[in-house]
Coordinates of C-alpha atoms in Angstrom, one line a residue:
M13 CA -33.2 16.7 3.4
A14 CA -29.7 15.3 4.2
K15 CA -27.6 14.4 1.2
K16 CA -27.3 10.7 0.6
P17 CA -23.7 9.6 1.6
G18 CA -21.4 7.9 -0.9
I19 CA -17.8 6.7 -1.3
P20 CA -15.2 7.6 -3.9
K21 CA -15.2 5.7 -7.2
G22 CA -12.8 2.8 -7.1
T23 CA -13.2 2.2 -3.3
R24 CA -15.4 -0.3 -1.5
D25 CA -17.1 -1.2 1.7
F26 CA -16.7 -4.8 2.8
S27 CA -19.3 -6.9 4.6
P28 CA -18.4 -9.3 7.4
T29 CA -18.5 -12.2 5.0
E30 CA -16.3 -10.4 2.5
V31 CA -13.8 -9.5 5.2
A32 CA -13.7 -13.1 6.5
R33 CA -13.0 -14.3 2.9
R34 CA -10.3 -11.7 2.3
Q35 CA -8.6 -12.6 5.6
Y36 CA -8.7 -16.3 4.6
I37 CA -6.8 -15.5 1.4
M38 CA -4.3 -13.2 3.2
Q39 CA -3.7 -15.8 6.0
T40 CA -3.0 -18.5 3.3
I41 CA -0.6 -16.2 1.5
R42 CA 1.0 -15.1 4.8
H43 CA 1.5 -18.8 5.7
G44 CA 3.1 -19.4 2.4
F45 CA 5.5 -16.4 2.8
E46 CA 6.5 -17.5 6.3
K47 CA 7.1 -21.2 5.2
F48 CA 9.6 -19.8 2.6
G49 CA 11.4 -17.7 5.2
F50 CA 10.0 -14.2 4.7
H51 CA 9.6 -11.8 7.5
P52 CA 6.9 -9.0 7.8
I53 CA 7.5 -5.3 7.7
E54 CA 5.1 -2.3 7.3
T55 CA 5.6 1.2 5.8
P56 CA 3.5 4.4 6.0
S57 CA 0.5 4.8 3.8
F58 CA 2.0 7.9 2.2
E59 CA 5.5 8.7 1.2
N60 CA 7.4 11.9 0.2
L61 CA 6.3 12.6 -3.4
D62 CA 9.9 12.6 -4.7
T63 CA 10.3 9.1 -3.3
L64 CA 7.6 7.9 -5.7
L65 CA 7.9 10.0 -8.8
G66 CA 10.0 8.7 -11.7
K67 CA 10.0 5.1 -10.5
Y68 CA 7.0 3.8 -12.5
G69 CA 7.3 5.4 -16.0
E70 CA 5.2 8.2 -17.3
E71 CA 1.9 6.1 -17.1
G72 CA 2.6 5.2 -13.5
D73 CA 3.5 8.8 -12.5
R74 CA 0.1 10.0 -13.7
L75 CA -1.6 7.4 -11.5
I76 CA 0.0 8.5 -8.2
F77 CA -2.5 10.2 -5.8
K78 CA -0.9 13.4 -4.6
I79 CA -1.7 14.9 -1.2
L80 CA -2.2 18.6 -0.9
N81 CA 0.1 20.4 1.6
S82 CA -1.5 21.4 4.9
G83 CA -2.9 24.8 5.4
D84 CA -3.1 27.5 2.7
Y85 CA -1.2 25.5 0.1
L86 CA -1.5 28.2 -2.6
S87 CA 0.0 31.0 -0.5
K88 CA 3.6 30.1 -1.4
V89 CA 3.0 29.5 -5.1
D90 CA 4.4 32.2 -7.3
D91 CA 2.0 34.1 -9.5
A92 CA 3.7 33.0 -12.8
A93 CA 3.0 29.3 -11.9
L94 CA -0.7 30.1 -11.2
E95 CA -1.0 32.1 -14.4
S96 CA 0.4 29.3 -16.5
K97 CA -2.2 26.9 -15.3
N98 CA 0.4 24.1 -15.8
S99 CA -0.8 21.5 -13.3
L100 CA 2.5 19.5 -13.6
K101 CA 4.6 22.4 -12.6
L102 CA 2.2 23.5 -9.9
T103 CA 2.0 20.0 -8.3
N104 CA 5.6 20.2 -6.9
Q105 CA 4.7 23.5 -5.2
I106 CA 1.4 22.4 -3.6
S107 CA 2.1 18.8 -2.8
E108 CA 5.1 17.2 -1.0
K109 CA 3.5 13.8 -0.2
A110 CA 1.6 11.1 -2.0
L111 CA -0.2 7.9 -1.3
R112 CA 2.0 4.9 -2.0
Y113 CA 1.5 3.4 -5.5
D114 CA 3.0 0.0 -4.7
L115 CA 5.0 -1.6 -1.9
T116 CA 8.2 -2.2 -3.8
V117 CA 9.6 1.4 -4.0
P118 CA 8.7 2.0 -0.3
F119 CA 10.5 -1.2 0.4
A120 CA 13.6 0.0 -1.4
R121 CA 13.4 3.2 0.6
Y122 CA 13.1 1.2 3.8
V123 CA 16.2 -0.9 3.0
V124 CA 18.3 2.2 2.4
M125 CA 17.2 3.8 5.6
H126 CA 17.6 0.7 7.7
Q127 CA 20.6 -0.9 5.9
N128 CA 22.8 -1.0 9.0
E129 CA 20.1 -2.9 10.9
L130 CA 19.5 -5.6 8.2
D131 CA 21.2 -8.9 7.4
F132 CA 21.5 -9.5 3.7
P133 CA 20.1 -11.1 1.7
F134 CA 17.0 -9.7 3.4
K135 CA 13.6 -11.5 2.8
R136 CA 10.5 -9.5 3.7
Y137 CA 6.8 -9.7 3.0
Q138 CA 4.3 -6.9 3.3
M139 CA 0.5 -6.9 3.1
Q140 CA -0.9 -3.4 3.0
P141 CA -3.2 -1.2 0.9
V142 CA -1.9 0.9 -2.1
W143 CA -3.6 3.6 -4.2
R144 CA -3.7 4.3 -7.9
A145 CA -5.7 7.0 -9.7
D146 CA -6.8 4.5 -12.3
R147 CA -10.1 4.1 -14.2
P148 CA -12.1 1.7 -12.1
Q149 CA -13.4 -1.5 -13.7
K150 CA -13.9 -5.2 -12.8
G151 CA -10.9 -6.3 -10.8
R152 CA -9.3 -2.8 -10.9
Y153 CA -9.7 -0.4 -8.0
R154 CA -8.2 2.8 -6.8
E155 CA -7.6 1.4 -3.4
F156 CA -6.5 -2.2 -3.0
Y157 CA -4.3 -4.5 -1.1
Q158 CA -1.0 -5.8 -2.3
C159 CA 0.6 -8.9 -0.8
D160 CA 4.3 -8.7 -1.6
A161 CA 7.4 -10.8 -1.0
D162 CA 10.9 -9.6 -1.9
V163 CA 14.5 -10.8 -1.5
I164 CA 17.1 -8.0 -1.7
G165 CA 20.9 -8.4 -1.6
S166 CA 21.3 -11.5 -3.7
T167 CA 21.8 -12.0 -7.5
S168 CA 21.2 -15.8 -7.3
L169 CA 18.7 -17.2 -9.7
W170 CA 17.6 -19.6 -7.0
Q171 CA 15.5 -16.8 -5.8
E172 CA 13.5 -16.8 -9.1
V173 CA 13.1 -20.6 -8.7
E174 CA 11.8 -20.1 -5.2
F175 CA 9.2 -17.5 -6.3
V176 CA 7.8 -19.8 -9.0
T177 CA 7.4 -22.6 -6.5
L178 CA 6.0 -20.2 -3.9
Y179 CA 3.3 -19.0 -6.3
D180 CA 2.5 -22.7 -7.1
R181 CA 2.2 -23.7 -3.5
V182 CA 0.1 -20.7 -2.4
F183 CA -2.5 -21.1 -5.2
T184 CA -2.6 -24.8 -4.6
A185 CA -3.4 -24.1 -0.9
L186 CA -6.1 -21.7 -1.9
G187 CA -7.6 -24.3 -4.3
V188 CA -7.0 -22.1 -7.3
H189 CA -5.6 -24.8 -9.6
G190 CA -4.5 -24.2 -13.2
V191 CA -3.0 -20.8 -12.9
T192 CA -0.3 -19.9 -15.5
I193 CA 3.0 -18.6 -14.2
K194 CA 4.2 -16.5 -17.1
L195 CA 7.9 -15.8 -17.2
N196 CA 10.1 -13.6 -19.2
N197 CA 13.3 -11.6 -18.8
R198 CA 14.0 -7.9 -19.5
K199 CA 17.4 -8.9 -20.9
I200 CA 15.6 -10.8 -23.7
L201 CA 13.4 -7.7 -24.5
A202 CA 16.6 -5.5 -24.5
G203 CA 18.2 -8.0 -26.8
I204 CA 15.3 -7.9 -29.2
A205 CA 15.4 -4.1 -29.2
E206 CA 19.1 -4.3 -29.9
V207 CA 18.6 -6.8 -32.8
I208 CA 16.1 -4.5 -34.5
D209 CA 18.3 -1.4 -33.8
A210 CA 15.8 0.2 -31.5
S211 CA 17.6 0.1 -28.2
D212 CA 16.9 3.8 -27.6
K213 CA 13.2 2.9 -27.7
L214 CA 13.3 -0.1 -25.3
I215 CA 10.6 1.3 -23.0
D216 CA 8.3 2.2 -25.9
F217 CA 8.9 -1.2 -27.5
T218 CA 8.2 -3.2 -24.3
V219 CA 5.2 -1.1 -23.2
A220 CA 3.6 -1.7 -26.6
L221 CA 4.5 -5.4 -26.7
D222 CA 3.0 -5.9 -23.2
K223 CA -0.4 -4.9 -24.6
L224 CA -0.5 -7.7 -27.3
D225 CA -3.2 -9.7 -25.5
K226 CA -5.4 -6.6 -25.1
I227 CA -5.1 -4.8 -28.5
G228 CA -3.8 -7.5 -30.8
E229 CA -0.9 -7.5 -33.3
E230 CA -2.3 -4.6 -35.4
G231 CA -2.8 -2.4 -32.3
V232 CA 0.8 -3.2 -31.1
R233 CA 2.2 -2.4 -34.5
K234 CA 0.3 0.9 -34.6
E235 CA 1.6 1.9 -31.2
M236 CA 5.2 1.0 -32.1
T237 CA 5.1 3.0 -35.3
E238 CA 3.6 6.0 -33.5
K239 CA 6.6 5.8 -31.1
G240 CA 9.1 5.9 -34.1
I241 CA 9.9 2.2 -34.5
S242 CA 10.1 1.4 -38.2
E243 CA 7.9 -1.2 -40.0
E244 CA 11.1 -3.0 -41.1
A245 CA 12.2 -3.3 -37.5
I246 CA 8.9 -4.6 -36.4
D247 CA 8.9 -7.2 -39.2
K248 CA 12.2 -8.6 -37.8
V249 CA 10.3 -9.7 -34.7
K250 CA 7.0 -10.6 -36.3
A251 CA 7.5 -14.2 -34.9
L252 CA 6.9 -12.8 -31.4
F253 CA 3.3 -12.0 -32.2
N254 CA 2.6 -15.8 -32.4
F255 CA 5.3 -17.4 -30.3
T256 CA 4.3 -21.0 -29.6
G257 CA 5.9 -24.2 -28.4
T258 CA 7.1 -25.8 -25.2
F259 CA 9.3 -23.8 -22.7
E260 CA 12.5 -25.4 -24.2
E261 CA 11.3 -24.9 -27.8
K262 CA 10.8 -21.2 -27.2
L263 CA 14.2 -20.9 -25.7
D264 CA 15.7 -22.5 -28.8
K265 CA 13.9 -20.0 -31.0
L266 CA 15.1 -17.1 -28.9
R267 CA 18.7 -18.3 -29.1
I268 CA 18.5 -18.1 -32.9
M269 CA 16.7 -14.8 -32.9
L270 CA 19.2 -13.2 -30.4
A271 CA 22.4 -14.8 -31.7
S272 CA 23.9 -11.4 -32.2
S273 CA 22.9 -9.9 -28.8
E274 CA 25.0 -10.7 -25.8
V275 CA 22.5 -9.3 -23.4
G276 CA 19.7 -11.2 -25.1
L277 CA 21.5 -14.5 -24.8
K278 CA 22.2 -13.8 -21.1
G279 CA 18.5 -13.5 -20.5
V280 CA 17.8 -16.7 -22.4
E281 CA 20.3 -18.6 -20.2
E282 CA 18.8 -17.2 -17.0
L283 CA 15.4 -18.4 -18.1
A284 CA 16.8 -21.8 -19.1
F285 CA 18.2 -22.2 -15.5
V286 CA 14.9 -21.3 -13.9
G287 CA 12.9 -23.5 -16.2
K288 CA 15.2 -26.5 -15.7
E289 CA 15.3 -26.3 -11.9
V290 CA 11.5 -25.7 -11.6
A291 CA 11.0 -28.8 -13.8
L292 CA 13.2 -30.9 -11.4
I293 CA 11.3 -29.7 -8.4
G294 CA 7.9 -30.0 -10.0
L295 CA 4.8 -27.8 -9.8
Q296 CA 1.7 -29.0 -8.0
T297 CA -1.1 -27.4 -9.9
A298 CA 0.3 -24.4 -11.8
K299 CA 1.7 -24.2 -15.3
L300 CA 5.0 -22.5 -16.2
N301 CA 5.0 -20.6 -19.6
L302 CA 7.6 -18.6 -21.3
D303 CA 5.8 -15.5 -22.6
V304 CA 8.0 -13.2 -24.7
T305 CA 5.3 -10.5 -24.9
L306 CA 5.3 -10.1 -21.1
A307 CA 7.0 -6.8 -20.5
R308 CA 5.4 -5.1 -17.5
G309 CA 6.1 -1.5 -18.3
L310 CA 7.7 -0.6 -14.9
N311 CA 11.1 1.0 -15.4
Y312 CA 12.8 -0.8 -12.6
Y313 CA 12.7 -4.4 -13.8
T314 CA 16.1 -5.6 -15.1
G315 CA 15.9 -9.4 -15.2
A316 CA 13.1 -12.0 -14.7
I317 CA 9.5 -10.8 -15.0
F318 CA 6.6 -12.8 -13.5
E319 CA 2.9 -12.5 -14.2
I320 CA 0.2 -14.9 -13.0
G321 CA -2.7 -15.7 -15.3
A322 CA -6.0 -16.8 -13.8
P323 CA -7.3 -20.3 -14.6
E324 CA -8.5 -20.5 -18.2
T325 CA -12.2 -20.8 -17.2
V326 CA -12.1 -17.3 -15.6
Q327 CA -12.0 -14.2 -17.8
L328 CA -9.8 -11.9 -15.7
G329 CA -6.5 -10.2 -16.1
S330 CA -3.3 -11.0 -14.1
I331 CA -3.7 -12.0 -10.5
G332 CA -0.1 -11.6 -9.5
G333 CA 3.3 -10.4 -10.8
G334 CA 6.7 -9.2 -10.1
G335 CA 10.3 -9.3 -11.3
R336 CA 14.0 -8.7 -10.6
Y337 CA 15.4 -5.2 -10.2
D338 CA 19.2 -5.0 -10.1
D339 CA 19.7 -1.5 -8.7
L340 CA 16.4 -0.2 -7.3
T341 CA 18.0 1.0 -4.1
G342 CA 20.5 2.9 -6.2
I343 CA 17.9 5.7 -6.8
F344 CA 18.2 6.3 -3.0
G345 CA 22.0 6.1 -2.9
L346 CA 22.6 2.4 -2.1
K347 CA 24.3 1.0 -5.2
D348 CA 24.6 -2.6 -6.4
M349 CA 21.8 -4.1 -4.3
S350 CA 20.0 -6.6 -6.5
G351 CA 16.5 -7.7 -5.5
V352 CA 13.6 -9.8 -6.8
G353 CA 10.0 -9.8 -5.7
I354 CA 6.5 -10.9 -6.4
S355 CA 3.0 -9.7 -5.5
F356 CA -0.3 -11.5 -5.1
G357 CA -3.4 -9.6 -6.3
L358 CA -5.7 -10.0 -3.4
D359 CA -8.8 -8.5 -5.0
R360 CA -8.5 -10.4 -8.2
I361 CA -7.8 -13.6 -6.4
Y362 CA -11.0 -13.0 -4.4
L363 CA -13.0 -12.6 -7.7
V364 CA -11.5 -15.9 -9.1
M365 CA -12.3 -17.8 -5.9
E366 CA -15.8 -16.3 -5.8
E367 CA -16.5 -17.2 -9.4
L368 CA -15.2 -20.8 -9.0
N369 CA -17.0 -21.2 -5.6
L370 CA -13.7 -22.1 -3.9
F371 CA -14.2 -20.5 -0.4
P372 CA -14.6 -23.2 2.3
E373 CA -17.8 -23.2 4.2
T374 CA -15.8 -22.8 7.4
V375 CA -14.8 -19.3 6.2
S376 CA -17.4 -17.3 8.0
T377 CA -17.9 -14.6 10.6
S378 CA -21.0 -16.2 12.0
S379 CA -21.2 -17.2 15.6
K380 CA -21.5 -20.9 16.4
A381 CA -24.2 -20.3 19.0
M382 CA -26.6 -17.6 20.2
F383 CA -28.1 -17.5 23.7
L384 CA -31.7 -16.4 23.6
N385 CA -32.9 -13.8 26.0
M386 CA -35.6 -15.3 28.2
G387 CA -35.4 -12.7 31.0
E388 CA -32.8 -10.9 33.2
E389 CA -32.4 -13.8 35.6
E390 CA -32.0 -16.4 32.8
M391 CA -29.5 -14.1 31.0
S392 CA -27.5 -13.7 34.2
Y393 CA -27.3 -17.5 34.5
G394 CA -26.5 -18.0 30.8
M395 CA -23.8 -15.4 30.7
Q396 CA -21.5 -17.6 32.8
A397 CA -21.8 -20.3 30.1
V398 CA -21.3 -17.8 27.3
M399 CA -18.0 -16.8 28.8
K400 CA -16.9 -20.4 29.3
L401 CA -17.7 -21.1 25.6
R402 CA -15.8 -18.1 24.4
D403 CA -12.8 -19.1 26.6
A404 CA -12.9 -22.5 24.8
G405 CA -12.6 -20.8 21.5
I406 CA -16.2 -21.1 20.4
R407 CA -17.8 -18.0 18.8
T408 CA -20.8 -17.2 21.0
E409 CA -23.1 -14.2 21.2
I410 CA -26.3 -13.2 23.0
Y411 CA -29.5 -11.6 22.0
P412 CA -29.4 -8.6 24.2
D413 CA -33.1 -7.4 24.2
K414 CA -36.1 -9.1 25.6
A415 CA -38.2 -10.0 22.5
K416 CA -40.5 -12.7 21.3
V417 CA -38.7 -16.0 20.9
G418 CA -39.7 -16.2 17.2
K419 CA -38.0 -12.9 16.5
Q420 CA -34.9 -14.1 18.2
F421 CA -34.9 -17.3 16.1
Q422 CA -35.3 -15.3 13.0
F423 CA -32.4 -13.1 13.9
A424 CA -30.1 -16.2 14.4
D425 CA -31.3 -17.6 11.1
K426 CA -30.5 -14.4 9.2
K427 CA -27.0 -14.4 10.7
A428 CA -26.5 -18.1 9.7
I429 CA -25.9 -19.0 13.3
P430 CA -26.4 -22.8 13.5
F431 CA -27.3 -23.3 17.2
A432 CA -29.4 -21.5 19.7
V433 CA -29.2 -22.0 23.5
L434 CA -32.3 -21.7 25.6
V435 CA -32.3 -21.2 29.4
G436 CA -35.5 -21.3 31.4
S437 CA -36.4 -22.0 35.0
Q438 CA -36.1 -25.7 34.6
E439 CA -32.6 -25.5 33.0
M440 CA -31.5 -23.2 35.9
A441 CA -32.9 -25.6 38.5
D442 CA -31.1 -28.6 36.9
Q443 CA -27.9 -26.6 36.0
K444 CA -28.4 -27.5 32.4
Y445 CA -28.8 -25.8 29.0
T446 CA -31.1 -26.6 26.1
L447 CA -29.2 -26.6 22.7
K448 CA -31.3 -26.4 19.6
D449 CA -29.9 -27.2 16.1
L450 CA -31.6 -24.6 14.0
A451 CA -31.2 -26.6 10.7
S452 CA -32.7 -29.9 11.9
G453 CA -34.8 -28.6 14.8
E454 CA -33.4 -31.2 17.1
Q455 CA -32.9 -30.3 20.8
A456 CA -30.8 -31.7 23.6
V457 CA -30.5 -30.8 27.3
L458 CA -26.9 -30.6 28.2
S459 CA -24.5 -29.8 31.1
L460 CA -22.0 -27.0 30.6
E461 CA -19.2 -29.5 29.8
E462 CA -21.4 -31.4 27.3
L463 CA -22.4 -28.1 25.7
I464 CA -18.8 -27.1 25.2
E465 CA -17.9 -30.5 23.8
K466 CA -20.9 -30.5 21.4
L467 CA -20.2 -27.0 20.1
K468 CA -16.5 -27.7 19.6

């Protein structure tokens, strides 16, 4: 007996309805990107392994899917490496490529390779799948789409302002009201680490702080102490574990906390500018929140950090995020090229919209009408109308096999097709078509022009 087929954990098949809904989300995001002046690019599904390694921190590196070299990939490995059974050392000898982990690092590589063809600041968007060897769970997959927009070649904080408003406009267009745009700045985190004399442990500090909403204050304290940060130092920033107030009130508290840190105060003033300008523009349905626990453990963020929280009625993690990276292209030899970018989490946005029942009824793959098969001659006559309807932009299909009329009606009902078209000898003689509304049961005999008008 043949083995039952399956798919790898963390991957999914999508039904026609799911694909239609995903395309609706992507089209809405794409429309938002293009309204804000971004242009599309695409990059390969896999990159050279050394392009990706070392760009996401230790945790990120472990989640990169490596691709085995072609052919007998063990033939060139020295015996000592095989004997040691050290997979990390062995990886570099048996794998030269990897599936992309995100779209930002490939974008940086793209900019460096095509720098002489681009006009800076360069605004691009990219909507392609990425892969992570993560533990699958609700809203977290090993293969998923990212929908990114980046500006590179500008240090202006107006870009951060634009991204906040872009998030707001896109989620409003999707009907996802009440999202929280969480904003922080890596300079503030660096300033806090400086104030507590733990600058050498900035990454450890920020990675632990970023987990506050998941493991709580005690969990964060425990992780920080395990990383060598003293209890005394942690106590100096205890206020961060319960940091409340308005955007402006939080800025005032940070100015006091970071009074001795030049870099920290620089981050505060950058946030103050973004907050002030966003307030003047106004947000439609989103809320802007200064979240000092927001760290996003990726090594390349140097300024603003974004994270989008789902509406409060939905229990789900972030549905978008991003930040500023002052010298990401420097790792590929192009220095002093500042950039800032954001990403929309397509799969999680889908879950939010599904839970809140936000997909419009018009988002469907169903045909508008189906022509019943009443015989070869009738089908030949009907096909001319089928093509005219399709040319008019009306989704139309035929039932290809000669079968009982009841079975054909059942087929249309299962596919949620609202109308059936019947052609018999009388319709052919009169050059007409019988249109049946499958919901109400009402029928009308129409000319081709009337049929097109009715189905439009």
